[in-house]
Short mmCIF file of C-alpha atoms in Angstrom, two decimals:
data_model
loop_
_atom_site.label_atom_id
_atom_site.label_comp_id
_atom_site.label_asym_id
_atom_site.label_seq_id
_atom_site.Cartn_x
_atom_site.Cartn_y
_atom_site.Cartn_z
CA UNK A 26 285.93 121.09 -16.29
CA UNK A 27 281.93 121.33 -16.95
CA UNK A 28 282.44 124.91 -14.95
CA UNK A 29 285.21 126.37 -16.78
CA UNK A 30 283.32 125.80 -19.94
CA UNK A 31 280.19 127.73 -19.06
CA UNK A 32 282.38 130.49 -18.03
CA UNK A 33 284.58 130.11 -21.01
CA UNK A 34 282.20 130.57 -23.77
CA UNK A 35 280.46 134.27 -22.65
CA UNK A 36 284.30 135.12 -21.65
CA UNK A 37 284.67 134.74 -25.54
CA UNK A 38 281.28 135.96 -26.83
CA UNK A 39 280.89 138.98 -25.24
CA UNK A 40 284.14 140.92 -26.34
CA UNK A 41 283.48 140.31 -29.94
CA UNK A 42 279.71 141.31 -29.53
CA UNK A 43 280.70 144.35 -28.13
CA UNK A 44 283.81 145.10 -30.47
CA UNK A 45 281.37 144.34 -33.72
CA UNK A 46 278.88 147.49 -32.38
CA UNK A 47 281.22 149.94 -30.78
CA UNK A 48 283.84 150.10 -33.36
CA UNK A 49 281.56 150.49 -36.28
CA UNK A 50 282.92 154.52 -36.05
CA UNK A 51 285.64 155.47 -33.62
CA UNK A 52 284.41 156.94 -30.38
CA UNK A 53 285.32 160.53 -31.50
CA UNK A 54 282.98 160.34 -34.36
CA UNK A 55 280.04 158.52 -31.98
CA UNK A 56 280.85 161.99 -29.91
CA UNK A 57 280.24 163.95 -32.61
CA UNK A 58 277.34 162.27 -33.89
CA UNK A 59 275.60 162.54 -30.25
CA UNK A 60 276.11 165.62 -29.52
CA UNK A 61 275.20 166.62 -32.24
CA UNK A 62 272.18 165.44 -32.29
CA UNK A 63 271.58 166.32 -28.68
CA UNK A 64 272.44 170.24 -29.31
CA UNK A 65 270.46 170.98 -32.37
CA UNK A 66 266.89 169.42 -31.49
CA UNK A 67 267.33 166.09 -32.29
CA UNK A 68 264.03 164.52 -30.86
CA UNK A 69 262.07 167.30 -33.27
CA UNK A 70 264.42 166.40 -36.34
CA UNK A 71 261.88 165.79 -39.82
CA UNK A 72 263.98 162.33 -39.55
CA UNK A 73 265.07 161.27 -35.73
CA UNK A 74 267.66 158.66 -35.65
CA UNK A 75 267.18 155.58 -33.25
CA UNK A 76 270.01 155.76 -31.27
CA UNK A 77 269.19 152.12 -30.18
CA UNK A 78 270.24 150.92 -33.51
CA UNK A 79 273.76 150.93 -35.88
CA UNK A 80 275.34 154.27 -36.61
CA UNK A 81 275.10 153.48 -40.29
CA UNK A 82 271.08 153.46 -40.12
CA UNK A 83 271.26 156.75 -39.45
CA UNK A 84 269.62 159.26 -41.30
CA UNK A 85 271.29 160.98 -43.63
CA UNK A 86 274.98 159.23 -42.13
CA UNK A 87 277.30 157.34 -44.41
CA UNK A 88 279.62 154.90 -42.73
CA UNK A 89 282.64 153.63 -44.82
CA UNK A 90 285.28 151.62 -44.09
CA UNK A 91 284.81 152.55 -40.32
CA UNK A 92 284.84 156.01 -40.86
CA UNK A 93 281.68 158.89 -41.27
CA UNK A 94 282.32 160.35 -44.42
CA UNK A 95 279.01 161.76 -45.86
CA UNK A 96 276.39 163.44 -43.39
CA UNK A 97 273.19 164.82 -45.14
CA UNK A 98 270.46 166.18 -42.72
CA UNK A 99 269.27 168.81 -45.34
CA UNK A 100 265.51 170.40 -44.25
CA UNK A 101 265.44 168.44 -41.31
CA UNK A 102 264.10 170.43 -38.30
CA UNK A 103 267.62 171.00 -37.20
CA UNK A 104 267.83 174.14 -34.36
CA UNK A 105 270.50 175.51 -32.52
CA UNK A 106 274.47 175.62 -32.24
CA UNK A 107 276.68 173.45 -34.03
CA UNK A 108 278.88 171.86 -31.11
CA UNK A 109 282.65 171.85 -31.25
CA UNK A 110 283.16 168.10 -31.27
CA UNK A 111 281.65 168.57 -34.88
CA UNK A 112 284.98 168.68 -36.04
CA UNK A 113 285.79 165.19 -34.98
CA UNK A 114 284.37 164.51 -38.20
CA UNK A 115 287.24 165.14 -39.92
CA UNK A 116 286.66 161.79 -42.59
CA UNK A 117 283.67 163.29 -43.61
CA UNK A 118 283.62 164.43 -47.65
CA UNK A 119 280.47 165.50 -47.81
CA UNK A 120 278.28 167.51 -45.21
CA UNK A 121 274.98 168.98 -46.12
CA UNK A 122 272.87 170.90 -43.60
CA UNK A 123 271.23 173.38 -45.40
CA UNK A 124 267.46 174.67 -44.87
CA UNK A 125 267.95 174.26 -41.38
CA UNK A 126 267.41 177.08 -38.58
CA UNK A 127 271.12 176.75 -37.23
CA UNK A 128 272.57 179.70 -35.37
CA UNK A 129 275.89 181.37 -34.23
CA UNK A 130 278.94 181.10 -36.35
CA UNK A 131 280.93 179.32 -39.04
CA UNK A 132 282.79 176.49 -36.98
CA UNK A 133 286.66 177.30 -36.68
CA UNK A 134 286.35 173.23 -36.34
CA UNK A 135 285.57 172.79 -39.96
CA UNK A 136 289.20 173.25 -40.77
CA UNK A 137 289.58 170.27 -39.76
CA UNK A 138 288.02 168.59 -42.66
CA UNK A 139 290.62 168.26 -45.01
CA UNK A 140 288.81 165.65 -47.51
CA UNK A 141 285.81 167.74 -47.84
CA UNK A 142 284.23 168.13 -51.05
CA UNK A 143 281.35 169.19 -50.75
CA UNK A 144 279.40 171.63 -47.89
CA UNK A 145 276.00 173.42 -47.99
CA UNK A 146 275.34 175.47 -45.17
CA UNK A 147 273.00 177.89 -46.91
CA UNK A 148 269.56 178.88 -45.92
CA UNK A 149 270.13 178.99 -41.86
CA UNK A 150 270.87 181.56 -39.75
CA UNK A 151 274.79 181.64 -39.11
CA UNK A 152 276.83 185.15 -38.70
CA UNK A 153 280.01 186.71 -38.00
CA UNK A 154 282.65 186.50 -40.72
CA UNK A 155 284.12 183.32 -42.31
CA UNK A 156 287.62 181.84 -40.32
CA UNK A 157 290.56 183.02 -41.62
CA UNK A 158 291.31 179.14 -41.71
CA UNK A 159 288.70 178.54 -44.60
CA UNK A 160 291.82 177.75 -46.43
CA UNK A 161 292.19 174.76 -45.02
CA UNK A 162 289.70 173.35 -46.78
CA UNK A 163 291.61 172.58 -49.32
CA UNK A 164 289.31 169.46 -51.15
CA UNK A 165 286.92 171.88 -51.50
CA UNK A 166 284.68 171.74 -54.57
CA UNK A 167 281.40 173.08 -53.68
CA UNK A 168 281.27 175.51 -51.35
CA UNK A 169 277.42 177.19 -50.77
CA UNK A 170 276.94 179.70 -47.47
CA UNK A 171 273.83 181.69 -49.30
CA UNK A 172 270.47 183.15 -47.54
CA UNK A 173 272.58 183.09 -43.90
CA UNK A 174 273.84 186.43 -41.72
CA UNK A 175 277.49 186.12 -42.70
CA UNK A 176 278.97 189.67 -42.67
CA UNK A 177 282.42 191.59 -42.96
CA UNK A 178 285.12 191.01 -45.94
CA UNK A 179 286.28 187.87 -46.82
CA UNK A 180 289.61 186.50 -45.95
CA UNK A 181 292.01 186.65 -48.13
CA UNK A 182 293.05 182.87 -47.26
CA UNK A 183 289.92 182.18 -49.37
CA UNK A 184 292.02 182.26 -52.64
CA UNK A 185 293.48 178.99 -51.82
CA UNK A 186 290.88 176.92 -52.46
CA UNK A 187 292.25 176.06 -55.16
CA UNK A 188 289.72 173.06 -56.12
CA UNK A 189 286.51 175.18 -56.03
CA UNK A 190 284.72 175.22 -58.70
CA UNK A 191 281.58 176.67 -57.25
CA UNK A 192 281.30 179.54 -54.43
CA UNK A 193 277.69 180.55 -53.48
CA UNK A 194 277.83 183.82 -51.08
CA UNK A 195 274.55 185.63 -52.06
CA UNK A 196 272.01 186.92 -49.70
CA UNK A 197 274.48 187.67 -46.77
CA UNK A 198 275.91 190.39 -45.55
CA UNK A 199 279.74 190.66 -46.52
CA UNK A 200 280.87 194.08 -47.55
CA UNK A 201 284.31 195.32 -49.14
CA UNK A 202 285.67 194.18 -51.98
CA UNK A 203 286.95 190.83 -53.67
CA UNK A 204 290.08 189.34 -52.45
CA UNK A 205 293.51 189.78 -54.61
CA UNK A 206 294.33 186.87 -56.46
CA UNK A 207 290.70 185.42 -57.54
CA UNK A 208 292.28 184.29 -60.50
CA UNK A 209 294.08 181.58 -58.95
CA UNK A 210 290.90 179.81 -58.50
CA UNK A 211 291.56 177.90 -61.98
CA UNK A 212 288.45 175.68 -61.62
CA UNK A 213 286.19 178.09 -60.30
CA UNK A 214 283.02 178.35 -62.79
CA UNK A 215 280.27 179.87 -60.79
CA UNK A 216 280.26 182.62 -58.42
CA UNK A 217 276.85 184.22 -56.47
CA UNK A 218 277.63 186.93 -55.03
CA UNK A 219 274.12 188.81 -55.27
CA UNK A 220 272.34 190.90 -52.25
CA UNK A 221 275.31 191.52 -50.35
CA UNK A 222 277.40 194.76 -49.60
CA UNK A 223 280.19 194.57 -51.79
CA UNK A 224 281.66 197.80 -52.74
CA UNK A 225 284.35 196.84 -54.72
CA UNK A 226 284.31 193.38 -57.92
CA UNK A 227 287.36 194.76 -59.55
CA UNK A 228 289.40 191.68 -57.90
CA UNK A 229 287.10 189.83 -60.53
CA UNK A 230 288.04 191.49 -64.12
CA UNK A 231 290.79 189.25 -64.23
CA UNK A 232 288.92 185.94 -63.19
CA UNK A 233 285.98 186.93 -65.58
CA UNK A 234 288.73 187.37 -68.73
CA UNK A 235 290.76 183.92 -68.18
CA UNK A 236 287.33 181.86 -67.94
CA UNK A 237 284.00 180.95 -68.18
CA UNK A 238 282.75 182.10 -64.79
CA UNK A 239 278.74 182.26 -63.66
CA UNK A 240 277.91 185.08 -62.12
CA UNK A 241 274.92 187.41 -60.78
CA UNK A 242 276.36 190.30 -60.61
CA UNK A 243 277.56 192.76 -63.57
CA UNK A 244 281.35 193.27 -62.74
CA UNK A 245 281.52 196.51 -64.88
CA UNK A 246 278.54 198.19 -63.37
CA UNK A 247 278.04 196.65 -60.19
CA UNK A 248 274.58 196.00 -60.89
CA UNK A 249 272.55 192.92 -59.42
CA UNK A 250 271.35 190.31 -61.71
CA UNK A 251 268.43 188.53 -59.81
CA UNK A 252 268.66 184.90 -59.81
CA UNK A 253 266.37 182.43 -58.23
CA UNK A 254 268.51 180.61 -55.79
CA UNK A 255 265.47 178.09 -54.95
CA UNK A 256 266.31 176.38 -58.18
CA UNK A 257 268.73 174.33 -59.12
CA UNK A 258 271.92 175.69 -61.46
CA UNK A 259 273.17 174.50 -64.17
CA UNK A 260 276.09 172.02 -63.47
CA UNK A 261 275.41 172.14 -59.30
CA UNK A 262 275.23 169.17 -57.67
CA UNK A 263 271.82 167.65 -57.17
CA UNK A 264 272.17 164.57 -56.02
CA UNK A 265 273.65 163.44 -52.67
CA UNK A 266 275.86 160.65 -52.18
CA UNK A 267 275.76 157.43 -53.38
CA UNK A 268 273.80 154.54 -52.48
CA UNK A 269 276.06 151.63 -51.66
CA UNK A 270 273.40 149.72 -53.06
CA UNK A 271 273.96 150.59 -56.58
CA UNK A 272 275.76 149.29 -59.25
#
């Protein structure tokens, strides 16, 4: 009996050790994390993570309820491709990686991410034109690809975000003209459009007349308004998500 009992006990141990570590995320989103990290420089990152320790000390990662749902690795050294298993993220509500030096094109996995609220891509060095499937980011609140490579027109499928209220596409280098149907974008309230090749805002009149829309650009004249996109604007989001800490 003495035997059984010293066999028993690590029998019993060592499952629910194991089960308490691996299923703090699913294994999809330990995937994503990894590679992640693995294809975009992670030993050089401003802010490594120690992979020897809990997903949720992470840098930047925000665990809830078993699930990744807030990734901010803003100015962080970041270099490279974004790997397809990024879109086994698809929890995540917030994803920030801008002021990175990030290369090749918009994911077609981000469609995926149907609770996202918020994404900053801006200041790296994507290109190519945005996925017809943009649409399908339809939590979308915040949406900022400025100071990238991004080029051609923008899809039409881009009217159907209906929950953006703020679209940042300056310094890039779309050309043509503004999608039909603007004006469906109800909450929309700030638009950046400036240093790219648009040859054609008059999909904008109407938006500009129903309401109270920022913009850098004169609609009438198709002049440039300069704006310093360094600073903050009024009414964008400055801070990042919340501590669970707080009250």
């Amino acid at each position: 009996m003495k035997i059984k009992k010293v066999l028993l006990v690590p029998l019993l141990i060592l499952p629910f050790a194991f089960s308490t570590f691996a299923q703090e995320v699913s294994k999809r989103e330990e995937i994503a994390l990894l590679e992640l990290h693995a294809r975009t420089n992670g030993h050089e990152w401003t802010h490594p993570w120690d992979l020897d320790q809990p997903i949720s000390t992470w840098y930047g990662v925000k665990v809830k309820d078993g699930k990744v749902v807030a990734l901010d690795l803003a100015d962080n050294n970041l270099k490279g491709n974004l790997p397809l298993t990024v879109g086994n993220l698809r929890n995540l509500e917030y994803l920030d990686l801008s002021e990175n030096e990030l290369t090749g094109r918009m994911p077609r996995e981000l469609r995926k991410f149907e609770n996202l609220k918020y994404l900053d891509l801006s200041a790296n060095m994507f290109k190519g034109s945005l996925p017809l499937t943009v649409n399908r980011l339809e939590s979308l609140a915040y949406l900022d690809l400025g100071k990238n490579a991004f080029e051609g027109e923008l899809p039409k499928s881009i009217i159907e975000l209906r929950n953006l209220n703020s679209l940042v596409l300056a310094d890039n280098n779309f050309t043509g003209g503004m999608p039909s149907g603007m004006e469906n974008l109800k909450k929309l309230n700030k638009l950046y459009l400036a240093n790219n090749n648009f040859n054609d805002l008059r999909g904008l009149h109407q938006l500009s007349q129903q309401q109270l829309v920022a913009l850098d650009v004169d609609i009438k004249d198709l002049k440039y308004i300069p704006l310093d996109f360094m600073a903050p604007q009024e009414g964008t989001a400055e801070t990042k998500f919340e501590d669970d800490n707080e009250e």
